[in-house]
mmCIF file of N, CA and C in Angstrom:
data_model
loop_
_atom_site.group_PDB
_atom_site.id
_atom_site.type_symbol
_atom_site.label_atom_id
_atom_site.label_comp_id
_atom_site.label_asym_id
_atom_site.label_seq_id
_atom_site.Cartn_x
_atom_site.Cartn_y
_atom_site.Cartn_z
ATOM 1 N N MET A 1 -5.932 16.701 -8.042
ATOM 2 C CA MET A 1 -6.669 15.775 -7.091
ATOM 3 C C MET A 1 -5.911 14.271 -7.312
ATOM 4 N N PRO A 2 -5.596 13.560 -6.295
ATOM 5 C CA PRO A 2 -5.041 12.369 -6.305
ATOM 6 C C PRO A 2 -6.059 11.191 -7.070
ATOM 7 N N THR A 3 -5.390 10.270 -7.593
ATOM 8 C CA THR A 3 -6.481 9.339 -8.248
ATOM 9 C C THR A 3 -6.515 8.209 -7.174
ATOM 10 N N MET A 4 -7.635 7.905 -6.571
ATOM 11 C CA MET A 4 -8.205 7.040 -5.725
ATOM 12 C C MET A 4 -8.577 5.720 -6.595
ATOM 13 N N VAL A 5 -8.282 4.423 -6.041
ATOM 14 C CA VAL A 5 -8.927 3.353 -6.682
ATOM 15 C C VAL A 5 -8.863 2.334 -5.481
ATOM 16 N N THR A 6 -9.738 1.236 -5.829
ATOM 17 C CA THR A 6 -9.830 0.357 -5.069
ATOM 18 C C THR A 6 -8.480 -0.698 -4.818
ATOM 19 N N MET A 7 -8.750 -1.427 -3.790
ATOM 20 C CA MET A 7 -7.307 -2.182 -3.601
ATOM 21 C C MET A 7 -7.196 -3.107 -4.690
ATOM 22 N N ASN A 8 -8.529 -3.902 -5.101
ATOM 23 C CA ASN A 8 -8.268 -4.888 -6.428
ATOM 24 C C ASN A 8 -7.542 -4.050 -7.834
ATOM 25 N N LYS A 9 -8.172 -2.859 -7.753
ATOM 26 C CA LYS A 9 -7.791 -2.063 -9.008
ATOM 27 C C LYS A 9 -6.229 -1.843 -8.744
ATOM 28 N N ALA A 10 -5.870 -1.392 -7.707
ATOM 29 C CA ALA A 10 -4.366 -1.012 -7.525
ATOM 30 C C ALA A 10 -3.603 -2.434 -7.482
ATOM 31 N N ALA A 11 -4.165 -3.443 -7.062
ATOM 32 C CA ALA A 11 -3.422 -4.578 -7.334
ATOM 33 C C ALA A 11 -3.092 -5.164 -8.739
ATOM 34 N N GLU A 12 -4.168 -4.739 -9.317
ATOM 35 C CA GLU A 12 -4.419 -5.016 -10.808
ATOM 36 C C GLU A 12 -3.340 -4.209 -11.829
ATOM 37 N N LEU A 13 -3.490 -3.083 -11.481
ATOM 38 C CA LEU A 13 -2.584 -1.728 -12.143
ATOM 39 C C LEU A 13 -0.829 -1.787 -11.830
ATOM 40 N N THR A 14 -0.564 -2.366 -10.751
ATOM 41 C CA THR A 14 0.494 -2.310 -10.194
ATOM 42 C C THR A 14 1.322 -3.709 -10.340
ATOM 43 N N GLY A 15 0.463 -4.969 -10.124
ATOM 44 C CA GLY A 15 1.060 -6.285 -10.198
ATOM 45 C C GLY A 15 1.277 -6.658 -8.949
ATOM 46 N N VAL A 16 0.888 -5.815 -7.589
ATOM 47 C CA VAL A 16 1.287 -6.207 -6.485
ATOM 48 C C VAL A 16 0.104 -7.008 -5.984
ATOM 49 N N PRO A 17 0.292 -8.183 -5.086
ATOM 50 C CA PRO A 17 -0.804 -8.833 -4.903
ATOM 51 C C PRO A 17 -1.610 -8.083 -3.746
ATOM 52 N N TYR A 18 -2.876 -8.481 -3.887
ATOM 53 C CA TYR A 18 -3.999 -7.776 -3.175
ATOM 54 C C TYR A 18 -3.613 -8.063 -1.423
ATOM 55 N N SER A 19 -3.195 -9.150 -1.331
ATOM 56 C CA SER A 19 -2.646 -9.520 0.078
ATOM 57 C C SER A 19 -1.601 -8.757 0.491
ATOM 58 N N ALA A 20 -0.639 -8.404 -0.395
ATOM 59 C CA ALA A 20 0.446 -7.320 0.169
ATOM 60 C C ALA A 20 0.001 -5.948 0.446
ATOM 61 N N LEU A 21 -0.723 -5.442 -0.456
ATOM 62 C CA LEU A 21 -1.487 -4.342 -0.244
ATOM 63 C C LEU A 21 -2.208 -4.247 1.358
ATOM 64 N N ARG A 22 -2.981 -5.298 1.534
ATOM 65 C CA ARG A 22 -3.669 -5.158 2.667
ATOM 66 C C ARG A 22 -2.631 -5.211 3.953
ATOM 67 N N ARG A 23 -1.685 -6.160 3.786
ATOM 68 C CA ARG A 23 -0.666 -6.122 4.861
ATOM 69 C C ARG A 23 0.032 -4.834 5.154
ATOM 70 N N TRP A 24 0.437 -4.262 3.899
ATOM 71 C CA TRP A 24 1.144 -2.780 4.236
ATOM 72 C C TRP A 24 0.126 -1.981 4.867
ATOM 73 N N ILE A 25 -1.007 -1.620 4.468
ATOM 74 C CA ILE A 25 -2.299 -1.006 5.283
ATOM 75 C C ILE A 25 -2.238 -1.419 6.556
ATOM 76 N N LYS A 26 -2.547 -2.567 7.023
ATOM 77 C CA LYS A 26 -2.659 -2.991 8.323
ATOM 78 C C LYS A 26 -1.529 -2.970 8.974
ATOM 79 N N SER A 27 -0.372 -2.965 8.534
ATOM 80 C CA SER A 27 1.065 -2.637 9.429
ATOM 81 C C SER A 27 1.197 -1.284 9.690
ATOM 82 N N GLY A 28 0.559 -0.500 8.868
ATOM 83 C CA GLY A 28 0.974 0.782 8.773
ATOM 84 C C GLY A 28 2.084 1.304 7.940
ATOM 85 N N GLU A 29 2.610 0.550 7.254
ATOM 86 C CA GLU A 29 3.622 0.702 6.376
ATOM 87 C C GLU A 29 3.378 1.628 5.323
ATOM 88 N N PHE A 30 2.036 1.619 4.625
ATOM 89 C CA PHE A 30 1.455 2.447 3.510
ATOM 90 C C PHE A 30 0.286 2.985 4.147
ATOM 91 N N THR A 31 0.211 4.375 3.978
ATOM 92 C CA THR A 31 -0.550 5.222 4.995
ATOM 93 C C THR A 31 -1.643 6.251 3.909
ATOM 94 N N TYR A 32 -1.219 5.915 2.626
ATOM 95 C CA TYR A 32 -2.159 6.901 1.634
ATOM 96 C C TYR A 32 -3.291 6.267 1.089
ATOM 97 N N TYR A 33 -4.189 5.984 1.769
ATOM 98 C CA TYR A 33 -5.495 5.458 1.677
ATOM 99 C C TYR A 33 -6.733 6.045 2.456
ATOM 100 N N VAL A 34 -7.860 5.960 2.050
ATOM 101 C CA VAL A 34 -9.078 6.557 2.791
ATOM 102 C C VAL A 34 -10.010 5.122 2.942
ATOM 103 N N MET A 35 -10.859 5.091 3.993
ATOM 104 C CA MET A 35 -11.668 4.211 4.132
ATOM 105 C C MET A 35 -13.042 4.744 3.821
ATOM 106 N N VAL A 36 -14.002 4.020 2.905
ATOM 107 C CA VAL A 36 -15.227 4.714 2.400
ATOM 108 C C VAL A 36 -16.098 3.110 2.776
ATOM 109 N N GLY A 37 -16.744 3.503 4.012
ATOM 110 C CA GLY A 37 -17.433 2.418 4.524
ATOM 111 C C GLY A 37 -16.513 1.374 5.182
ATOM 112 N N THR A 38 -16.605 0.018 4.029
ATOM 113 C CA THR A 38 -15.711 -1.012 4.323
ATOM 114 C C THR A 38 -14.626 -1.245 3.406
ATOM 115 N N LYS A 39 -14.624 -0.202 2.346
ATOM 116 C CA LYS A 39 -13.544 -0.494 1.531
ATOM 117 C C LYS A 39 -12.521 0.705 1.443
ATOM 118 N N TYR A 40 -11.280 0.145 1.022
ATOM 119 C CA TYR A 40 -10.180 1.098 1.228
ATOM 120 C C TYR A 40 -9.980 1.586 -0.368
ATOM 121 N N LEU A 41 -9.750 2.793 -0.306
ATOM 122 C CA LEU A 41 -9.332 3.815 -1.617
ATOM 123 C C LEU A 41 -7.873 3.969 -1.451
ATOM 124 N N ILE A 42 -6.960 3.550 -2.420
ATOM 125 C CA ILE A 42 -5.554 3.627 -2.518
ATOM 126 C C ILE A 42 -5.364 5.096 -3.113
ATOM 127 N N ASN A 43 -4.493 5.904 -2.643
ATOM 128 C CA ASN A 43 -3.888 7.099 -3.710
ATOM 129 C C ASN A 43 -2.845 6.318 -4.474
ATOM 130 N N LEU A 44 -3.252 6.158 -5.941
ATOM 131 C CA LEU A 44 -2.460 5.116 -6.874
ATOM 132 C C LEU A 44 -0.965 6.007 -7.042
ATOM 133 N N GLU A 45 -0.913 7.203 -7.047
ATOM 134 C CA GLU A 45 0.329 8.094 -7.514
ATOM 135 C C GLU A 45 1.059 7.729 -6.114
ATOM 136 N N ARG A 46 0.947 7.741 -5.042
ATOM 137 C CA ARG A 46 1.683 7.536 -3.708
ATOM 138 C C ARG A 46 2.225 5.982 -3.565
ATOM 139 N N LEU A 47 1.129 5.175 -4.044
ATOM 140 C CA LEU A 47 1.431 3.717 -4.209
ATOM 141 C C LEU A 47 2.481 3.501 -5.291
ATOM 142 N N VAL A 48 2.601 4.128 -6.297
ATOM 143 C CA VAL A 48 3.675 3.967 -7.264
ATOM 144 C C VAL A 48 5.039 4.451 -6.747
ATOM 145 N N GLU A 49 4.989 5.630 -5.968
ATOM 146 C CA GLU A 49 6.199 6.095 -5.322
ATOM 147 C C GLU A 49 6.671 5.127 -4.238
ATOM 148 N N PHE A 50 5.742 4.683 -3.687
ATOM 149 C CA PHE A 50 6.045 3.764 -2.511
ATOM 150 C C PHE A 50 6.825 2.545 -3.058
ATOM 151 N N LEU A 51 6.277 2.037 -4.188
ATOM 152 C CA LEU A 51 6.660 0.832 -4.787
ATOM 153 C C LEU A 51 8.121 1.124 -5.444
ATOM 154 N N ASN A 52 8.449 2.285 -5.909
ATOM 155 C CA ASN A 52 9.690 2.772 -6.391
ATOM 156 C C ASN A 52 10.957 3.261 -5.500
ATOM 157 N N THR A 53 10.413 3.317 -4.259
ATOM 158 C CA THR A 53 11.331 3.799 -3.143
ATOM 159 C C THR A 53 11.957 2.424 -2.550
ATOM 160 N N PRO A 54 13.318 2.586 -2.438
ATOM 161 C CA PRO A 54 14.045 1.416 -2.071
ATOM 162 C C PRO A 54 13.630 1.168 -0.749
ATOM 163 N N ALA A 55 13.484 -0.135 0.015
ATOM 164 C CA ALA A 55 13.284 -0.359 1.104
ATOM 165 C C ALA A 55 14.234 -0.248 2.257
ATOM 166 N N THR A 56 14.127 0.369 3.346
ATOM 167 C CA THR A 56 15.018 0.734 4.320
ATOM 168 C C THR A 56 15.172 -0.497 5.076
ATOM 169 N N PRO A 57 16.768 -1.061 5.105
ATOM 170 C CA PRO A 57 16.885 -2.026 5.938
ATOM 171 C C PRO A 57 16.685 -1.776 7.678
ATOM 172 N N ALA A 58 16.492 -2.796 8.050
ATOM 173 C CA ALA A 58 16.037 -2.906 9.505
ATOM 174 C C ALA A 58 17.394 -2.740 10.364
ATOM 175 N N ALA A 59 17.330 -2.349 11.543
ATOM 176 C CA ALA A 59 18.554 -2.180 12.258
ATOM 177 C C ALA A 59 19.087 -3.347 12.643
ATOM 178 N N PRO A 60 20.295 -3.250 12.866
ATOM 179 C CA PRO A 60 21.108 -4.523 13.222
ATOM 180 C C PRO A 60 20.495 -5.401 14.437
ATOM 181 N N GLY A 61 20.220 -6.473 14.389
ATOM 182 C CA GLY A 61 19.604 -7.066 15.615
ATOM 183 C C GLY A 61 18.300 -7.464 15.394
ATOM 184 N N ILE A 62 17.453 -6.558 14.644
ATOM 185 C CA ILE A 62 16.005 -6.431 14.486
ATOM 186 C C ILE A 62 15.656 -7.301 13.048
ATOM 187 N N ARG A 63 14.722 -8.275 13.232
ATOM 188 C CA ARG A 63 14.513 -8.852 12.117
ATOM 189 C C ARG A 63 12.808 -8.493 11.693
ATOM 190 N N ARG A 64 13.067 -7.872 10.346
ATOM 191 C CA ARG A 64 11.950 -7.240 9.794
ATOM 192 C C ARG A 64 10.743 -8.376 9.336
ATOM 193 N N VAL A 65 9.608 -8.135 9.730
ATOM 194 C CA VAL A 65 8.774 -9.420 9.835
ATOM 195 C C VAL A 65 7.426 -8.689 8.825
ATOM 196 N N LEU A 66 7.268 -9.260 7.611
ATOM 197 C CA LEU A 66 6.046 -8.747 6.724
ATOM 198 C C LEU A 66 5.253 -9.845 6.805
#
């Protein structure tokens, strides 16, 4: 069973800013979460995998906006 934590706890454990987590979820870049009421619960194992995976470069001529 995955370890599900709040966005605040995920930010605290990984050192990633809360705003970055929220931006990744809103943009669809990170999809391993569930909503419980108005709160997001993050799959901690998948977040660690996401953070350890190198970013893919954008296609030539396309600027990636975060």
